[in-house]
Amino acid sequence: MTDPLRLEVLIASVRPERFAPVVADWFLRTARADPAFDIGVIDLAHTPLPVDLTMNAQVEEFRQRIAAADGCIVITPEYNHGYPGALKTALDSVKYEWRAKPIGFVGYGGLSGGLRAIEQLRQVAAEIHMVSIRETVSFHQAKHQFDAAGNTVDTAAVDAAERLLRQWAWWARHLRAARAADPYPA
């Protein structure tokens, strides 16, 4: 399979004055440098999904995008030692479309750099039958890690992003082939 891997990048923060666009733009520049990826962006601030998990046109469109993807990478802040409620709604809004696909994480925040949110998300990913990528990107004191142009000198994060993308691509290729040869059991 030589077709580009369809990677959906989910931006989890929906707050006004959010820092998410800075982190997301940096990560997207990194990922788009690799022609192996066909990248879509789902910004939850612009994808309002009903918190009561009812079906509507936006949920159906979201489900179709996830179904067409080979997996996703979530860019998430850490709020009060957890991840945003809008992300939980997004994860719960679809069911079968997540299964047997890789999910990676880019976290940011204060002292923990989003790692507590990511560890919680790994539990959710396992429950919805996704494969959580071991490598993560974490920005501690995130607002101090980027310059005015949105670039970072955090070499650990740059290296982690490259490893995350390589590991995600490996899983995405193999899981796409496995789903095609033998559909994932529901």
PDB file of C-alpha atoms in Angstrom:
ATOM      1  CA  MET A   1       0.000   0.000   0.000  1.00  0.00           C
ATOM      2  CA  THR A   2       1.715   3.124  -1.204  1.00  0.00           C
ATOM      3  CA  ASP A   3      -1.197   5.544  -0.865  1.00  0.00           C
ATOM      4  CA  PRO A   4      -0.521   8.356   1.601  1.00  0.00           C
ATOM      5  CA  LEU A   5      -1.702   7.666   5.121  1.00  0.00           C
ATOM      6  CA  ARG A   6      -4.765   9.707   6.047  1.00  0.00           C
ATOM      7  CA  LEU A   7      -3.915  11.427   9.335  1.00  0.00           C
ATOM      8  CA  GLU A   8      -6.570  13.478  11.094  1.00  0.00           C
ATOM      9  CA  VAL A   9      -5.131  15.941  13.589  1.00  0.00           C
ATOM     10  CA  LEU A  10      -7.646  16.794  16.324  1.00  0.00           C
ATOM     11  CA  ILE A  11      -7.194  20.099  18.119  1.00  0.00           C
ATOM     12  CA  ALA A  12      -8.831  19.605  21.511  1.00  0.00           C
ATOM     13  CA  SER A  13      -8.946  23.052  23.100  1.00  0.00           C
ATOM     14  CA  VAL A  14     -12.081  25.105  22.543  1.00  0.00           C
ATOM     15  CA  ARG A  15     -11.344  27.965  24.947  1.00  0.00           C
ATOM     16  CA  PRO A  16     -11.187  31.573  23.821  1.00  0.00           C
ATOM     17  CA  GLU A  17      -7.604  32.875  23.923  1.00  0.00           C
ATOM     18  CA  ARG A  18      -6.355  29.303  23.621  1.00  0.00           C
ATOM     19  CA  PHE A  19      -2.715  28.455  22.955  1.00  0.00           C
ATOM     20  CA  ALA A  20      -3.650  25.423  20.829  1.00  0.00           C
ATOM     21  CA  PRO A  21      -3.179  27.103  17.430  1.00  0.00           C
ATOM     22  CA  VAL A  22       0.499  27.782  18.171  1.00  0.00           C
ATOM     23  CA  VAL A  23       1.210  24.157  19.080  1.00  0.00           C
ATOM     24  CA  ALA A  24      -0.979  22.826  16.259  1.00  0.00           C
ATOM     25  CA  ASP A  25       0.589  25.033  13.584  1.00  0.00           C
ATOM     26  CA  TRP A  26       4.081  23.925  14.631  1.00  0.00           C
ATOM     27  CA  PHE A  27       3.107  20.246  14.630  1.00  0.00           C
ATOM     28  CA  LEU A  28       1.300  20.517  11.303  1.00  0.00           C
ATOM     29  CA  ARG A  29       4.356  22.119   9.667  1.00  0.00           C
ATOM     30  CA  THR A  30       6.407  19.183  10.930  1.00  0.00           C
ATOM     31  CA  ALA A  31       3.935  16.530   9.743  1.00  0.00           C
ATOM     32  CA  ARG A  32       3.241  18.160   6.373  1.00  0.00           C
ATOM     33  CA  ALA A  33       6.947  18.020   5.551  1.00  0.00           C
ATOM     34  CA  ASP A  34       6.512  14.261   5.065  1.00  0.00           C
ATOM     35  CA  PRO A  35       4.740  13.304   1.795  1.00  0.00           C
ATOM     36  CA  ALA A  36       3.696   9.975   3.360  1.00  0.00           C
ATOM     37  CA  PHE A  37       0.825  11.803   5.056  1.00  0.00           C
ATOM     38  CA  ASP A  38      -2.458  13.183   3.748  1.00  0.00           C
ATOM     39  CA  ILE A  39      -3.374  15.451   6.649  1.00  0.00           C
ATOM     40  CA  GLY A  40      -6.738  16.770   7.740  1.00  0.00           C
ATOM     41  CA  VAL A  41      -7.409  19.029  10.699  1.00  0.00           C
ATOM     42  CA  ILE A  42     -10.441  18.773  12.940  1.00  0.00           C
ATOM     43  CA  ASP A  43     -10.480  21.764  15.260  1.00  0.00           C
ATOM     44  CA  LEU A  44     -13.039  21.051  17.956  1.00  0.00           C
ATOM     45  CA  ALA A  45     -13.506  24.790  18.481  1.00  0.00           C
ATOM     46  CA  HIS A  46     -15.068  24.833  15.011  1.00  0.00           C
ATOM     47  CA  THR A  47     -16.685  21.385  15.199  1.00  0.00           C
ATOM     48  CA  PRO A  48     -19.378  21.708  17.845  1.00  0.00           C
ATOM     49  CA  LEU A  49     -20.591  18.241  18.748  1.00  0.00           C
ATOM     50  CA  PRO A  50     -23.635  17.791  21.010  1.00  0.00           C
ATOM     51  CA  VAL A  51     -22.642  16.905  24.572  1.00  0.00           C
ATOM     52  CA  ASP A  52     -25.713  14.658  24.871  1.00  0.00           C
ATOM     53  CA  LEU A  53     -24.223  12.536  22.050  1.00  0.00           C
ATOM     54  CA  THR A  54     -27.276  12.830  19.820  1.00  0.00           C
ATOM     55  CA  MET A  55     -26.851  12.416  16.092  1.00  0.00           C
ATOM     56  CA  ASN A  56     -26.895  15.423  13.792  1.00  0.00           C
ATOM     57  CA  ALA A  57     -25.253  16.472  10.520  1.00  0.00           C
ATOM     58  CA  GLN A  58     -22.040  17.630  12.228  1.00  0.00           C
ATOM     59  CA  VAL A  59     -21.672  14.340  14.088  1.00  0.00           C
ATOM     60  CA  GLU A  60     -22.248  12.394  10.867  1.00  0.00           C
ATOM     61  CA  GLU A  61     -19.612  14.451   9.049  1.00  0.00           C
ATOM     62  CA  PHE A  62     -17.195  13.928  11.957  1.00  0.00           C
ATOM     63  CA  ARG A  63     -17.876  10.165  11.903  1.00  0.00           C
ATOM     64  CA  GLN A  64     -17.221  10.008   8.163  1.00  0.00           C
ATOM     65  CA  ARG A  65     -13.896  11.797   8.536  1.00  0.00           C
ATOM     66  CA  ILE A  66     -12.795   9.440  11.291  1.00  0.00           C
ATOM     67  CA  ALA A  67     -13.948   6.426   9.254  1.00  0.00           C
ATOM     68  CA  ALA A  68     -11.882   7.585   6.261  1.00  0.00           C
ATOM     69  CA  ALA A  69      -8.780   8.236   8.378  1.00  0.00           C
ATOM     70  CA  ASP A  70      -6.008   5.759   9.044  1.00  0.00           C
ATOM     71  CA  GLY A  71      -5.814   7.192  12.574  1.00  0.00           C
ATOM     72  CA  CYS A  72      -5.309  10.445  14.387  1.00  0.00           C
ATOM     73  CA  ILE A  73      -3.026  12.555  16.492  1.00  0.00           C
ATOM     74  CA  VAL A  74      -4.578  14.659  19.222  1.00  0.00           C
ATOM     75  CA  ILE A  75      -3.180  18.016  20.266  1.00  0.00           C
ATOM     76  CA  THR A  76      -4.391  18.583  23.798  1.00  0.00           C
ATOM     77  CA  PRO A  77      -3.835  20.945  26.676  1.00  0.00           C
ATOM     78  CA  GLU A  78      -4.025  19.816  30.258  1.00  0.00           C
ATOM     79  CA  TYR A  79      -6.833  21.436  32.215  1.00  0.00           C
ATOM     80  CA  ASN A  80      -6.990  20.718  35.961  1.00  0.00           C
ATOM     81  CA  HIS A  81      -4.907  17.530  35.579  1.00  0.00           C
ATOM     82  CA  GLY A  82      -7.150  16.277  32.769  1.00  0.00           C
ATOM     83  CA  TYR A  83      -8.088  16.764  29.135  1.00  0.00           C
ATOM     84  CA  PRO A  84     -10.816  19.023  27.698  1.00  0.00           C
ATOM     85  CA  GLY A  85     -14.456  17.983  27.863  1.00  0.00           C
ATOM     86  CA  ALA A  86     -14.882  18.735  24.157  1.00  0.00           C
ATOM     87  CA  LEU A  87     -12.340  16.008  23.403  1.00  0.00           C
ATOM     88  CA  LYS A  88     -14.253  13.471  25.513  1.00  0.00           C
ATOM     89  CA  THR A  89     -17.411  14.369  23.615  1.00  0.00           C
ATOM     90  CA  ALA A  90     -15.576  13.871  20.313  1.00  0.00           C
ATOM     91  CA  LEU A  91     -14.206  10.499  21.387  1.00  0.00           C
ATOM     92  CA  ASP A  92     -17.651   9.361  22.535  1.00  0.00           C
ATOM     93  CA  SER A  93     -19.478  10.676  19.450  1.00  0.00           C
ATOM     94  CA  VAL A  94     -18.240   7.849  17.266  1.00  0.00           C
ATOM     95  CA  LYS A  95     -17.741   4.195  18.017  1.00  0.00           C
ATOM     96  CA  TYR A  96     -16.666   1.732  15.344  1.00  0.00           C
ATOM     97  CA  GLU A  97     -14.792   4.346  13.324  1.00  0.00           C
ATOM     98  CA  TRP A  98     -11.965   4.511  15.911  1.00  0.00           C
ATOM     99  CA  ARG A  99     -11.321   0.789  16.077  1.00  0.00           C
ATOM    100  CA  ALA A 100      -7.975  -0.735  15.117  1.00  0.00           C
ATOM    101  CA  LYS A 101      -6.421   2.638  14.319  1.00  0.00           C
ATOM    102  CA  PRO A 102      -3.432   4.382  15.889  1.00  0.00           C
ATOM    103  CA  ILE A 103      -3.739   7.481  18.045  1.00  0.00           C
ATOM    104  CA  GLY A 104      -0.865   9.726  19.031  1.00  0.00           C
ATOM    105  CA  PHE A 105      -0.653  12.664  21.398  1.00  0.00           C
ATOM    106  CA  VAL A 106       0.908  16.115  21.512  1.00  0.00           C
ATOM    107  CA  GLY A 107       0.379  17.643  24.944  1.00  0.00           C
ATOM    108  CA  TYR A 108       1.068  21.036  26.369  1.00  0.00           C
ATOM    109  CA  GLY A 109       0.546  22.837  29.621  1.00  0.00           C
ATOM    110  CA  GLY A 110       2.303  23.993  32.730  1.00  0.00           C
ATOM    111  CA  LEU A 111       4.726  21.915  34.754  1.00  0.00           C
ATOM    112  CA  SER A 112       3.464  18.554  33.529  1.00  0.00           C
ATOM    113  CA  GLY A 113       3.377  19.555  29.859  1.00  0.00           C
ATOM    114  CA  GLY A 114       0.058  17.806  29.310  1.00  0.00           C
ATOM    115  CA  LEU A 115       1.359  14.390  30.334  1.00  0.00           C
ATOM    116  CA  ARG A 116      -1.393  13.779  32.919  1.00  0.00           C
ATOM    117  CA  ALA A 117      -4.037  14.451  30.252  1.00  0.00           C
ATOM    118  CA  ILE A 118      -2.255  12.105  27.845  1.00  0.00           C
ATOM    119  CA  GLU A 119      -2.100   9.294  30.392  1.00  0.00           C
ATOM    120  CA  GLN A 120      -5.863   9.584  30.935  1.00  0.00           C
ATOM    121  CA  LEU A 121      -6.422   9.591  27.177  1.00  0.00           C
ATOM    122  CA  ARG A 122      -4.459   6.363  26.808  1.00  0.00           C
ATOM    123  CA  GLN A 123      -7.088   4.635  28.971  1.00  0.00           C
ATOM    124  CA  VAL A 124      -9.896   5.989  26.792  1.00  0.00           C
ATOM    125  CA  ALA A 125      -8.022   4.988  23.618  1.00  0.00           C
ATOM    126  CA  ALA A 126      -7.741   1.403  24.851  1.00  0.00           C
ATOM    127  CA  GLU A 127     -11.457   1.294  25.621  1.00  0.00           C
ATOM    128  CA  ILE A 128     -12.412   2.462  22.116  1.00  0.00           C
ATOM    129  CA  HIS A 129     -10.081  -0.149  20.595  1.00  0.00           C
ATOM    130  CA  MET A 130      -7.369   2.218  19.385  1.00  0.00           C
ATOM    131  CA  VAL A 131      -3.620   1.640  19.485  1.00  0.00           C
ATOM    132  CA  SER A 132      -1.942   4.341  21.547  1.00  0.00           C
ATOM    133  CA  ILE A 133       1.475   5.337  20.209  1.00  0.00           C
ATOM    134  CA  ARG A 134       4.137   5.146  22.886  1.00  0.00           C
ATOM    135  CA  GLU A 135       6.063   8.251  21.821  1.00  0.00           C
ATOM    136  CA  THR A 136       4.503  11.589  22.750  1.00  0.00           C
ATOM    137  CA  VAL A 137       5.332  15.242  22.362  1.00  0.00           C
ATOM    138  CA  SER A 138       5.114  17.303  25.530  1.00  0.00           C
ATOM    139  CA  PHE A 139       5.604  21.023  26.009  1.00  0.00           C
ATOM    140  CA  HIS A 140       6.236  21.995  29.633  1.00  0.00           C
ATOM    141  CA  GLN A 141       5.534  25.667  30.316  1.00  0.00           C
ATOM    142  CA  ALA A 142       4.356  25.749  26.721  1.00  0.00           C
ATOM    143  CA  LYS A 143       4.011  29.499  26.313  1.00  0.00           C
ATOM    144  CA  HIS A 144       7.748  29.828  26.973  1.00  0.00           C
ATOM    145  CA  GLN A 145       8.716  27.166  24.398  1.00  0.00           C
ATOM    146  CA  PHE A 146       7.733  29.058  21.231  1.00  0.00           C
ATOM    147  CA  ASP A 147       8.994  32.253  19.654  1.00  0.00           C
ATOM    148  CA  ALA A 148       6.818  34.942  18.072  1.00  0.00           C
ATOM    149  CA  ALA A 149       6.870  33.062  14.729  1.00  0.00           C
ATOM    150  CA  GLY A 150       5.556  29.850  16.332  1.00  0.00           C
ATOM    151  CA  ASN A 151       8.857  27.978  16.205  1.00  0.00           C
ATOM    152  CA  THR A 152      10.331  26.054  19.098  1.00  0.00           C
ATOM    153  CA  VAL A 153      13.890  25.495  20.204  1.00  0.00           C
ATOM    154  CA  ASP A 154      12.780  22.590  22.401  1.00  0.00           C
ATOM    155  CA  THR A 155      14.964  19.943  20.768  1.00  0.00           C
ATOM    156  CA  ALA A 156      13.398  17.162  22.848  1.00  0.00           C
ATOM    157  CA  ALA A 157       9.963  18.051  21.434  1.00  0.00           C
ATOM    158  CA  VAL A 158      11.301  18.273  17.876  1.00  0.00           C
ATOM    159  CA  ASP A 159      12.910  14.838  18.224  1.00  0.00           C
ATOM    160  CA  ALA A 160       9.782  13.388  19.878  1.00  0.00           C
ATOM    161  CA  ALA A 161       7.571  14.693  17.054  1.00  0.00           C
ATOM    162  CA  GLU A 162       9.713  12.943  14.459  1.00  0.00           C
ATOM    163  CA  ARG A 163       9.644   9.677  16.417  1.00  0.00           C
ATOM    164  CA  LEU A 164       5.881   9.988  17.026  1.00  0.00           C
ATOM    165  CA  LEU A 165       5.210  10.428  13.311  1.00  0.00           C
ATOM    166  CA  ARG A 166       7.434   7.470  12.352  1.00  0.00           C
ATOM    167  CA  GLN A 167       5.796   5.199  14.933  1.00  0.00           C
ATOM    168  CA  TRP A 168       2.299   6.406  14.006  1.00  0.00           C
ATOM    169  CA  ALA A 169       3.012   5.735  10.317  1.00  0.00           C
ATOM    170  CA  TRP A 170       4.273   2.210  11.045  1.00  0.00           C
ATOM    171  CA  TRP A 171       1.131   1.339  12.999  1.00  0.00           C
ATOM    172  CA  ALA A 172      -1.145   3.076  10.487  1.00  0.00           C
ATOM    173  CA  ARG A 173       0.315   1.117   7.542  1.00  0.00           C
ATOM    174  CA  HIS A 174       0.127  -2.232   9.302  1.00  0.00           C
ATOM    175  CA  LEU A 175      -3.305  -1.691  10.785  1.00  0.00           C
ATOM    176  CA  ARG A 176      -4.694  -0.484   7.438  1.00  0.00           C
ATOM    177  CA  ALA A 177      -3.430  -3.688   5.823  1.00  0.00           C
ATOM    178  CA  ALA A 178      -4.798  -5.803   8.669  1.00  0.00           C
ATOM    179  CA  ARG A 179      -8.241  -4.163   8.516  1.00  0.00           C
ATOM    180  CA  ALA A 180      -8.339  -4.757   4.749  1.00  0.00           C
ATOM    181  CA  ALA A 181      -7.284  -8.412   5.034  1.00  0.00           C
ATOM    182  CA  ASP A 182      -9.349  -9.270   8.086  1.00  0.00           C
ATOM    183  CA  PRO A 183     -11.893  -6.750   9.414  1.00  0.00           C
ATOM    184  CA  TYR A 184     -11.562  -5.940  13.095  1.00  0.00           C
ATOM    185  CA  PRO A 185     -14.052  -7.974  15.158  1.00  0.00           C
ATOM    186  CA  ALA A 186     -16.805  -5.851  16.680  1.00  0.00           C
TER     187      ALA A 186
END
